[in-house]
Amino acid sequence: MTKKRTKLFSNPAIDEAAAGSARMWSARLVMIMLTLPLAYIGAGAGVALTWGGAILSAETLSFIATRPFRTDRTRSDFQRGLYLFSSLYTILAWLLLGVLYWMTGEPALMITALAVLAGQLIYVQGFMHGSPITLTIGGIPATAALIGAPLLIHPFEPRYQLVLVGSLILMSAFAWRAARLNFSTRAALRSATDQLEDEKQSVEAASEAKSAFLATMSHEIRTPLNGMLGMAHALESDDLSEEQKERVRTIIDSGYLLTAVLNDVLDLSKIEAGKLEIAPIDDDFHQTLHRVVRLFEPQASDKGVTLSLTIDPTLPQWLRFDPVRVRQCLSNLLSNAVKFTAAGRIEVSARAEDAPDGKRILISVSDTGIGMSPKAVDGLFTPFTQADASITRRFAGTGLGLSIVRQLARLMGGEISAESVEGEGSVFTLDFQVQEAEQKGPPETGGERMAQDDARNLLLERRILVADDNAVNRQVTRIFLAPLGCEIIEATDGAEAISALGEQKFDIVLMDIHMPGMDGIEAIRQIRKSPENWSCVPVVALTADAMEEDRARYLEAGMDGAAVKPLDQRQLFTAMATAVETRRRLSARAA
């Protein structure tokens, strides 16, 4: 019996009805204050006082009973039971007024009585139909009073009495039918909502599982890739024949191509999960375009393809935009253009149009490459899709780039379109929203923009602690740092790193994140909490975790920078120099 009562009281519709009653309490109180003088005028002080005492005590109890339902906290069966009792009490109090009016025998008050009694049935039908128990508690007394009053006291002729009672019965039946329909509709809607919520949770769980899998896959691939590329870079600096250098360069290019594929997959995953955000800053837009185009000039030149950039004179140099994502979009477009253009030219043009909330940038990349059919263009922006299988075989690639460009363009408030003629070439047009820059000029030089020569000079002959459980990774780091003449001490986990810091003085710590024993996160937390002087040592995370949220987590834990594997020398030097400068500024502020 107890289990049935608990299940009955746990109906969410009871909570919804109670919350609705709480919201209506003030309106009901106003209604009472307006009705009391009317009752006094029409039926006298006795009726007004009798009903006033009943309804005010009922609404006081209702206020107390519905208070727990004004918040999202968990409610007990007792609280639900108290609400149901207060609802019954309130309904009966209003019905009392109708019965008292009917008993006066005055035609006008008897009509008013029917209005009051019917009004309660309408209130129940509209606000208490969510569950069988609320509908029963409110509906049965209201129906009984509406039909019962004319049956018990009938001052009309039999035929008029028949018409009145019959009409009230029909109206009540219709009201119950409507309430039943509302109940069924509400139950179906709640069931559909619950199903959608379950499906949403399943989709979110699948998305989280996919993201976790991709992050793990990326980490596991980047770690050996770091060793492969590091050793390839070391070989490249050896005394090799031209043929051997070409082979090493092929290894390096292939490694970076695999890295680019990993980055594309992770970016697409973040976009689909809604976790990739645009981060606009004030920056030199012209310089951003020139830098990207310069990166592809050697590849185009090797194929005998002319690559040019034209910037409309009316396009402002300084704008507020996300330079990382703009570079990513343009790089993908140029990569495709160079890949699919065997001869001729590639032209990049940029212009701006006025927009209601800033400016709209349009960047076009046209080429004289192989072109595409209209059917191929239609599927061009679908992930993992290329124009046809033969293109995949001839030119390789995942087909991810253009899909990512479209998603990024939409995140930046724009779109990408393509026009192509098979055998003649293609034109891709990227447009997106930007704002006028607040700062029109180069920002102060900071760690992130530090020139490579400055970074190298800042790191010369430093004592560096490298904490990494992977011997190959430690060797790669040692090779990269060799030109700086640094003294390098190695540790295989966080505990060894902390022990070394307590015994020797270091200028910089390079800390891997995933290590057995004490990992990098726990190590940096203990370093920063230490009362010793070495608690302020610059620490750079060396990680195969490429997600932006991972980097943010490491910085929050106390790292001063992060370098993502596979490492390259420029990235490593910049991250280390940034960490040194960051700690220097923090120390200056503390002083």
XYZ file of C-alpha atoms in Angstrom:
591
model
C 0.000 0.000 0.000
C 2.822 2.390 0.876
C 4.542 1.778 -2.447
C 1.361 2.634 -4.366
C 0.899 5.851 -2.401
C 4.503 6.866 -3.004
C 4.209 6.181 -6.729
C 0.946 8.152 -6.897
C 2.403 11.128 -5.048
C 5.602 11.095 -7.134
C 3.700 12.070 -10.302
C 5.565 15.126 -11.682
C 2.211 16.640 -12.675
C 1.480 17.203 -8.967
C 4.647 19.284 -8.674
C 3.719 21.211 -11.814
C 0.193 21.881 -10.514
C 1.585 23.011 -7.157
C 4.073 25.329 -8.841
C 1.263 26.748 -10.980
C -0.887 27.256 -7.880
C 1.978 29.126 -6.226
C 2.259 31.436 -9.229
C -1.524 32.066 -9.184
C -1.690 32.772 -5.424
C -1.414 36.549 -5.717
C -4.045 36.646 -8.475
C -6.412 34.552 -6.361
C -5.870 36.860 -3.391
C -6.815 39.869 -5.523
C -9.911 37.966 -6.679
C -10.887 37.324 -3.060
C -10.442 40.978 -2.089
C -12.725 42.013 -4.964
C -15.317 39.305 -4.278
C -15.723 39.950 -0.530
C -17.400 43.376 -0.873
C -19.648 42.008 -3.624
C -20.703 39.158 -1.326
C -21.421 41.653 1.433
C -23.503 43.872 -0.874
C -25.461 41.001 -2.432
C -25.847 38.441 0.349
C -25.125 40.337 3.542
C -22.522 40.352 6.277
C -23.208 36.771 7.361
C -22.383 35.260 3.968
C -19.380 37.575 3.500
C -17.911 36.756 6.924
C -18.582 33.016 6.635
C -17.033 32.739 3.215
C -14.235 35.216 4.008
C -13.064 33.159 6.971
C -13.161 29.940 4.974
C -11.378 31.218 1.873
C -8.681 33.232 3.698
C -7.773 30.266 5.905
C -7.712 28.055 2.786
C -5.416 30.433 0.894
C -3.135 30.771 3.926
C -2.765 27.001 4.000
C -2.251 27.018 0.213
C 0.562 29.575 0.543
C 2.311 27.407 3.139
C 1.726 24.190 1.191
C 3.028 25.520 -2.145
C 6.120 27.261 -0.745
C 8.405 24.215 -1.331
C 7.290 24.155 -4.970
C 8.539 27.683 -5.680
C 12.099 26.323 -6.021
C 13.693 23.370 -7.845
C 14.551 21.425 -4.699
C 13.307 17.866 -4.088
C 9.856 17.562 -2.484
C 8.602 14.898 -0.092
C 5.376 12.903 -0.242
C 4.190 14.802 2.846
C 4.631 18.140 1.049
C 2.709 16.846 -1.960
C -0.037 15.505 0.298
C -0.288 18.863 2.082
C -0.633 20.617 -1.275
C -3.433 18.244 -2.342
C -5.269 18.805 0.949
C -4.925 22.594 0.618
C -6.226 22.389 -2.960
C -9.301 20.467 -1.830
C -9.843 22.944 1.017
C -9.568 25.932 -1.364
C -11.947 24.399 -3.916
C -14.501 23.657 -1.174
C -14.220 27.229 0.131
C -15.039 28.676 -3.279
C -17.860 26.175 -3.748
C -19.228 27.294 -0.390
C -19.720 30.788 -1.788
C -21.679 29.407 -4.741
C -23.899 27.286 -2.490
C -24.538 30.234 -0.149
C -25.527 32.412 -3.096
C -27.861 29.683 -4.400
C -29.536 29.278 -1.039
C -30.610 32.943 -0.955
C -33.237 32.242 -3.596
C -32.550 35.586 -5.263
C -32.522 35.090 -9.074
C -29.471 37.328 -9.632
C -27.506 35.623 -6.858
C -28.551 32.189 -8.114
C -27.153 33.075 -11.547
C -24.002 34.315 -9.788
C -23.874 31.022 -7.882
C -23.894 29.048 -11.122
C -21.113 31.290 -12.460
C -18.995 30.693 -9.327
C -19.584 26.923 -9.378
C -18.936 26.651 -13.124
C -15.864 28.846 -12.702
C -14.384 26.347 -10.261
C -14.965 23.515 -12.707
C -13.266 25.565 -15.430
C -10.345 26.317 -13.060
C -9.934 22.614 -12.321
C -10.160 21.731 -16.002
C -7.536 24.331 -16.891
C -5.037 24.079 -14.022
C -5.496 20.714 -12.287
C -5.847 18.243 -15.172
C -2.211 17.140 -15.107
C -2.721 14.025 -12.996
C -5.708 11.841 -12.062
C -5.426 12.700 -8.366
C -5.462 16.503 -8.829
C -8.291 16.244 -11.350
C -10.303 14.057 -8.978
C -9.697 16.230 -5.909
C -10.823 19.371 -7.692
C -13.251 18.065 -10.279
C -15.598 15.837 -8.265
C -16.530 18.456 -5.618
C -16.975 21.145 -8.293
C -19.198 18.897 -10.419
C -21.207 17.714 -7.413
C -21.854 21.278 -6.246
C -22.754 22.541 -9.725
C -25.329 19.796 -10.339
C -26.322 19.180 -6.720
C -27.322 22.724 -5.752
C -30.241 22.909 -8.282
C -31.298 19.373 -7.339
C -31.485 20.098 -3.610
C -33.035 23.537 -3.876
C -35.194 23.889 -7.005
C -37.439 26.971 -7.057
C -38.260 26.566 -10.756
C -41.043 24.789 -12.578
C -40.254 21.142 -13.356
C -39.671 21.708 -17.062
C -37.283 24.622 -16.388
C -35.610 22.606 -13.663
C -35.109 19.780 -16.146
C -33.571 22.135 -18.689
C -31.265 23.662 -16.045
C -30.038 20.398 -14.526
C -29.751 18.688 -17.908
C -27.711 21.575 -19.294
C -25.438 21.554 -16.248
C -24.919 17.808 -16.616
C -24.061 18.192 -20.309
C -21.699 21.091 -19.586
C -20.015 19.142 -16.786
C -19.631 16.085 -19.011
C -18.084 18.237 -21.711
C -15.719 19.812 -19.170
C -14.656 16.364 -17.945
C -14.158 15.216 -21.522
C -12.007 18.268 -22.239
C -10.039 17.683 -19.037
C -9.496 14.062 -20.020
C -8.298 15.127 -23.454
C -5.969 17.690 -21.885
C -4.674 15.014 -19.533
C -3.981 12.608 -22.415
C -2.316 15.329 -24.471
C -0.198 16.404 -21.520
C 0.806 12.810 -20.788
C 1.747 12.242 -24.434
C 3.711 15.494 -24.485
C 5.511 14.573 -21.273
C 6.315 11.128 -22.660
C 7.649 12.653 -25.880
C 9.672 15.183 -23.879
C 11.139 12.433 -21.695
C 11.979 10.408 -24.796
C 13.656 13.411 -26.409
C 15.589 14.052 -23.207
C 16.726 10.413 -23.135
C 17.750 10.622 -26.789
C 19.550 13.898 -26.131
C 21.470 12.316 -23.267
C 22.315 9.321 -25.465
C 23.560 11.606 -28.239
C 25.568 13.674 -25.755
C 27.041 10.509 -24.249
C 27.945 9.238 -27.722
C 29.468 12.609 -28.576
C 31.480 12.616 -25.347
C 32.621 9.055 -26.025
C 33.641 10.022 -29.560
C 35.511 13.081 -28.300
C 37.250 11.003 -25.642
C 38.189 8.374 -28.225
C 39.541 10.988 -30.641
C 41.493 12.693 -27.876
C 42.984 9.353 -26.809
C 43.732 8.391 -30.404
C 45.369 11.761 -31.005
C 47.482 11.405 -27.863
C 48.587 7.875 -28.703
C 49.533 8.825 -32.276
C 51.251 12.101 -31.381
C 53.591 10.487 -28.860
C 55.431 8.175 -31.332
C 55.029 10.849 -34.023
C 56.987 13.206 -31.786
C 59.868 10.750 -31.695
C 59.726 10.110 -35.431
C 59.712 13.785 -36.413
C 62.258 14.719 -33.778
C 64.747 12.162 -35.054
C 63.989 13.135 -38.651
C 64.822 16.767 -37.831
C 68.038 15.582 -36.192
C 68.930 13.590 -39.320
C 68.178 16.608 -41.496
C 70.933 18.591 -39.814
C 73.505 15.835 -40.414
C 75.894 15.737 -43.369
C 73.669 13.940 -45.890
C 73.636 13.591 -49.626
C 70.904 15.409 -51.551
C 69.058 12.147 -52.091
C 69.180 11.335 -48.381
C 68.026 14.842 -47.475
C 65.080 14.436 -49.830
C 64.131 11.179 -48.132
C 64.316 12.795 -44.696
C 62.270 15.742 -45.930
C 59.643 13.277 -47.185
C 59.494 11.689 -43.727
C 59.060 15.118 -42.124
C 56.416 16.243 -44.622
C 54.497 12.995 -44.147
C 54.651 13.404 -40.384
C 53.287 16.927 -40.532
C 50.589 15.807 -42.972
C 49.488 13.206 -40.424
C 49.546 15.903 -37.740
C 47.336 18.105 -39.920
C 44.862 15.249 -40.374
C 44.742 14.732 -36.604
C 44.128 18.443 -36.078
C 41.356 18.448 -38.689
C 39.607 15.478 -37.081
C 39.808 17.087 -33.634
C 38.548 20.426 -34.961
C 35.615 18.759 -36.703
C 34.791 16.858 -33.522
C 34.847 20.075 -31.479
C 32.675 21.870 -34.026
C 30.099 19.071 -34.053
C 30.056 19.040 -30.245
C 29.610 22.817 -30.166
C 32.840 23.264 -28.201
C 34.830 25.280 -30.709
C 34.586 29.007 -30.065
C 35.678 32.000 -32.110
C 38.160 34.268 -30.283
C 38.324 37.641 -32.077
C 41.168 40.053 -31.332
C 42.407 43.298 -32.870
C 44.976 42.279 -35.484
C 46.530 43.225 -38.810
C 44.235 41.592 -41.361
C 46.471 42.391 -44.353
C 49.472 40.799 -42.658
C 47.424 37.696 -41.804
C 46.589 37.201 -45.487
C 50.169 37.840 -46.642
C 51.583 35.326 -44.149
C 49.269 32.540 -45.297
C 49.937 33.198 -48.987
C 53.717 33.247 -48.386
C 53.502 29.792 -46.808
C 52.185 28.311 -50.067
C 54.407 30.223 -52.491
C 57.226 27.605 -52.451
C 54.786 24.745 -53.190
C 53.142 26.687 -56.000
C 56.504 27.733 -57.420
C 57.743 24.125 -57.451
C 54.777 23.251 -59.709
C 55.268 26.280 -61.940
C 52.024 27.850 -60.684
C 51.774 31.607 -60.138
C 50.290 32.541 -56.742
C 49.141 36.136 -56.220
C 47.289 38.157 -53.574
C 45.184 41.254 -54.255
C 43.754 43.268 -51.356
C 41.142 45.911 -52.114
C 42.407 49.362 -51.032
C 39.161 49.985 -49.124
C 39.661 46.921 -46.911
C 40.862 48.199 -43.480
C 44.239 46.931 -42.376
C 43.280 46.562 -38.715
C 40.153 44.604 -37.826
C 38.730 42.617 -34.934
C 38.655 38.965 -36.013
C 39.982 35.518 -35.108
C 43.347 35.312 -36.920
C 43.835 31.633 -36.078
C 40.569 30.585 -37.720
C 40.975 32.923 -40.691
C 44.446 31.452 -41.305
C 42.986 27.960 -40.971
C 40.240 28.675 -43.517
C 42.525 30.336 -46.056
C 45.200 27.659 -45.590
C 42.678 24.921 -46.384
C 41.502 26.748 -49.504
C 45.054 27.383 -50.720
C 46.122 23.837 -49.904
C 43.377 22.513 -52.173
C 44.120 25.065 -54.882
C 47.821 24.167 -54.975
C 47.066 20.440 -54.790
C 44.629 20.450 -57.723
C 46.379 22.998 -59.966
C 49.099 21.500 -62.134
C 49.795 24.647 -64.154
C 48.553 28.194 -64.550
C 47.724 30.485 -61.677
C 46.051 30.808 -58.295
C 44.635 34.202 -57.392
C 43.610 35.285 -53.896
C 41.559 38.459 -53.553
C 40.062 40.119 -50.476
C 37.565 42.934 -50.094
C 35.125 44.294 -47.519
C 31.472 45.278 -47.581
C 29.603 47.349 -45.019
C 27.338 45.326 -42.723
C 24.832 46.398 -40.037
C 27.104 45.276 -37.198
C 30.556 45.828 -38.688
C 31.982 44.647 -41.970
C 31.629 41.557 -44.104
C 34.898 40.224 -45.495
C 34.929 38.335 -48.790
C 38.001 36.279 -49.705
C 38.062 34.554 -53.090
C 40.523 31.853 -54.122
C 40.422 31.083 -57.848
C 42.558 28.543 -59.669
C 43.062 27.062 -63.125
C 43.069 23.507 -61.803
C 41.107 20.395 -62.677
C 37.707 21.867 -61.775
C 34.617 19.876 -60.826
C 31.214 18.903 -62.124
C 28.085 20.520 -60.575
C 27.288 17.222 -58.845
C 30.746 17.127 -57.266
C 30.369 20.719 -56.036
C 27.117 19.807 -54.245
C 28.852 17.264 -51.999
C 32.073 19.193 -51.618
C 31.520 20.409 -48.059
C 30.503 17.036 -46.608
C 33.097 15.595 -44.169
C 35.389 12.884 -45.593
C 34.136 13.622 -49.121
C 36.094 14.516 -52.252
C 34.814 15.048 -55.764
C 35.230 11.356 -56.610
C 37.310 8.347 -55.665
C 39.801 8.938 -58.459
C 40.679 12.332 -56.970
C 41.310 10.702 -53.613
C 43.622 8.188 -55.270
C 45.484 10.800 -57.352
C 45.841 13.586 -54.806
C 45.226 11.918 -51.401
C 43.518 13.760 -48.563
C 40.630 13.180 -46.171
C 38.109 15.637 -47.579
C 37.867 17.229 -44.131
C 39.332 20.635 -44.950
C 36.408 22.217 -46.792
C 33.884 20.869 -44.294
C 35.835 22.549 -41.507
C 36.055 25.784 -43.516
C 32.262 25.850 -43.893
C 31.710 25.213 -40.188
C 34.239 27.883 -39.205
C 32.719 30.357 -41.651
C 29.310 29.824 -40.083
C 30.740 30.253 -36.598
C 32.159 33.585 -37.788
C 28.754 34.619 -39.122
C 29.408 33.804 -42.759
C 29.445 31.079 -45.377
C 31.567 29.564 -48.129
C 30.484 28.946 -51.708
C 32.089 27.288 -54.717
C 31.820 27.683 -58.476
C 33.640 25.315 -60.773
C 33.918 24.260 -64.396
C 35.347 20.816 -64.994
C 38.695 21.072 -66.745
C 38.920 24.861 -66.325
C 39.201 25.601 -62.610
C 37.338 26.626 -59.481
C 36.503 29.718 -57.448
C 35.896 29.469 -53.704
C 34.473 32.495 -51.890
C 34.679 32.756 -48.117
C 32.721 35.469 -46.317
C 32.478 36.238 -42.611
C 31.688 39.023 -40.175
C 34.307 41.245 -38.513
C 34.253 44.431 -36.456
C 36.335 47.561 -36.587
C 39.479 47.247 -34.489
C 39.584 49.207 -31.240
C 43.401 49.238 -31.339
C 44.774 50.134 -34.760
C 48.458 49.389 -34.519
C 50.801 46.609 -33.450
C 50.279 45.489 -29.841
C 53.087 45.471 -27.340
C 55.523 42.672 -27.986
C 54.711 39.758 -25.693
C 55.750 36.174 -25.317
C 53.318 34.889 -27.936
C 54.729 37.244 -30.599
C 58.307 36.968 -29.571
C 60.705 36.763 -32.518
C 62.529 33.474 -32.905
C 65.978 35.045 -32.493
C 64.865 36.773 -29.293
C 63.534 33.476 -27.985
C 66.803 31.683 -28.731
C 68.862 34.406 -27.056
C 66.661 34.289 -23.974
C 67.198 30.526 -23.637
C 70.963 30.315 -24.231
C 72.925 28.176 -21.744
C 70.009 27.644 -19.368
C 69.718 24.789 -16.862
C 66.647 22.842 -17.898
C 64.808 20.005 -16.165
C 63.001 17.666 -18.592
C 60.383 15.424 -16.935
C 59.005 12.753 -19.281
C 58.539 9.016 -18.814
C 59.244 8.359 -22.519
C 62.977 8.077 -23.231
C 62.494 8.902 -26.936
C 60.642 12.111 -26.058
C 63.435 13.122 -23.680
C 65.988 12.447 -26.404
C 64.018 14.541 -28.937
C 63.832 17.426 -26.475
C 67.562 17.156 -25.808
C 68.285 17.266 -29.568
C 66.106 20.352 -30.051
C 67.819 22.161 -27.167
C 71.360 21.169 -28.164
C 72.011 24.320 -30.273
C 71.317 26.496 -27.223
C 74.111 24.979 -25.148
C 71.705 24.170 -22.323
C 72.524 21.888 -19.414
C 69.750 19.287 -19.279
C 68.754 17.124 -16.322
C 66.170 14.376 -16.860
C 63.374 12.986 -14.661
C 60.932 10.194 -15.451
C 57.915 11.392 -13.457
C 56.575 14.268 -11.375
C 57.987 13.010 -8.092
C 61.520 12.833 -9.524
C 61.086 16.334 -10.950
C 60.098 17.782 -7.567
C 63.002 15.977 -5.908
C 65.414 17.421 -8.494
C 64.023 20.935 -7.956
C 64.726 20.585 -4.252
C 68.339 19.594 -4.885
C 69.385 21.843 -7.798
C 68.531 25.218 -9.308
C 66.808 25.207 -12.716
C 65.858 28.022 -15.060
C 63.016 26.155 -16.801
C 61.084 22.904 -16.360
C 59.651 20.994 -19.332
C 56.927 18.754 -17.913
C 55.101 15.910 -19.652
C 51.479 15.546 -18.553
C 50.783 11.805 -18.656
C 53.399 10.020 -16.554
C 53.161 6.989 -14.251
C 53.312 7.702 -10.558
C 52.894 11.443 -10.188
C 51.627 13.035 -13.399
C 52.378 16.526 -14.647
C 49.189 18.121 -13.282
C 49.795 16.920 -9.736
C 53.473 17.855 -10.003
C 52.767 21.466 -11.043
C 50.231 21.837 -8.242
C 52.790 20.704 -5.678
C 55.440 22.952 -7.212
C 53.217 26.044 -7.012
C 52.122 25.215 -3.428
C 55.696 24.774 -2.206
C 57.095 27.458 0.142
C 60.526 27.058 -1.469
C 61.996 29.574 -3.925
C 61.748 27.076 -6.775
C 57.945 27.237 -6.601
C 58.138 30.131 -9.099
C 60.221 28.277 -11.691
C 58.854 28.621 -15.272
C 57.128 25.372 -16.292
C 56.091 24.409 -19.826
C 53.734 21.490 -20.423
C 54.900 19.052 -23.100
C 51.731 17.263 -24.098
C 50.177 15.117 -26.777
C 46.742 16.457 -25.745
C 45.784 18.840 -28.536
C 42.389 20.061 -27.312
C 42.205 23.771 -26.440
C 40.419 22.946 -23.186
C 43.409 20.775 -22.211
C 45.759 23.722 -22.639
C 43.436 25.913 -20.567
C 43.389 23.252 -17.838
C 47.180 23.114 -17.713
C 47.498 26.889 -17.481
C 44.886 26.946 -14.726
C 46.844 24.298 -12.811
C 49.933 26.535 -12.833
C 51.781 25.897 -16.086
C 53.225 28.954 -17.840
C 52.838 27.595 -21.353
C 52.271 24.464 -23.397
C 53.910 22.868 -26.431
C 51.883 20.240 -28.278
C 53.516 17.082 -29.610
C 54.820 16.401 -32.152
C 57.165 19.217 -31.204
C 59.023 21.429 -33.575
C 61.942 23.554 -32.515
C 60.261 26.907 -33.191
C 57.166 25.971 -31.183
C 59.265 24.682 -28.282
C 61.519 27.749 -28.131
C 58.551 30.128 -28.288
C 56.707 28.292 -25.502
C 59.813 28.276 -23.296
C 60.567 31.959 -23.897
C 56.932 32.830 -23.201
C 57.098 30.942 -19.896
C 60.281 32.769 -18.848
C 58.760 36.162 -19.714
C 55.492 35.302 -17.956
C 57.289 34.374 -14.738
C 59.475 37.472 -14.997
C 56.400 39.723 -15.227
C 54.683 37.932 -12.332
C 57.785 38.306 -10.166
C 58.019 42.011 -11.024
C 54.392 42.563 -9.993
C 54.887 40.643 -6.743
C 57.908 42.791 -5.908
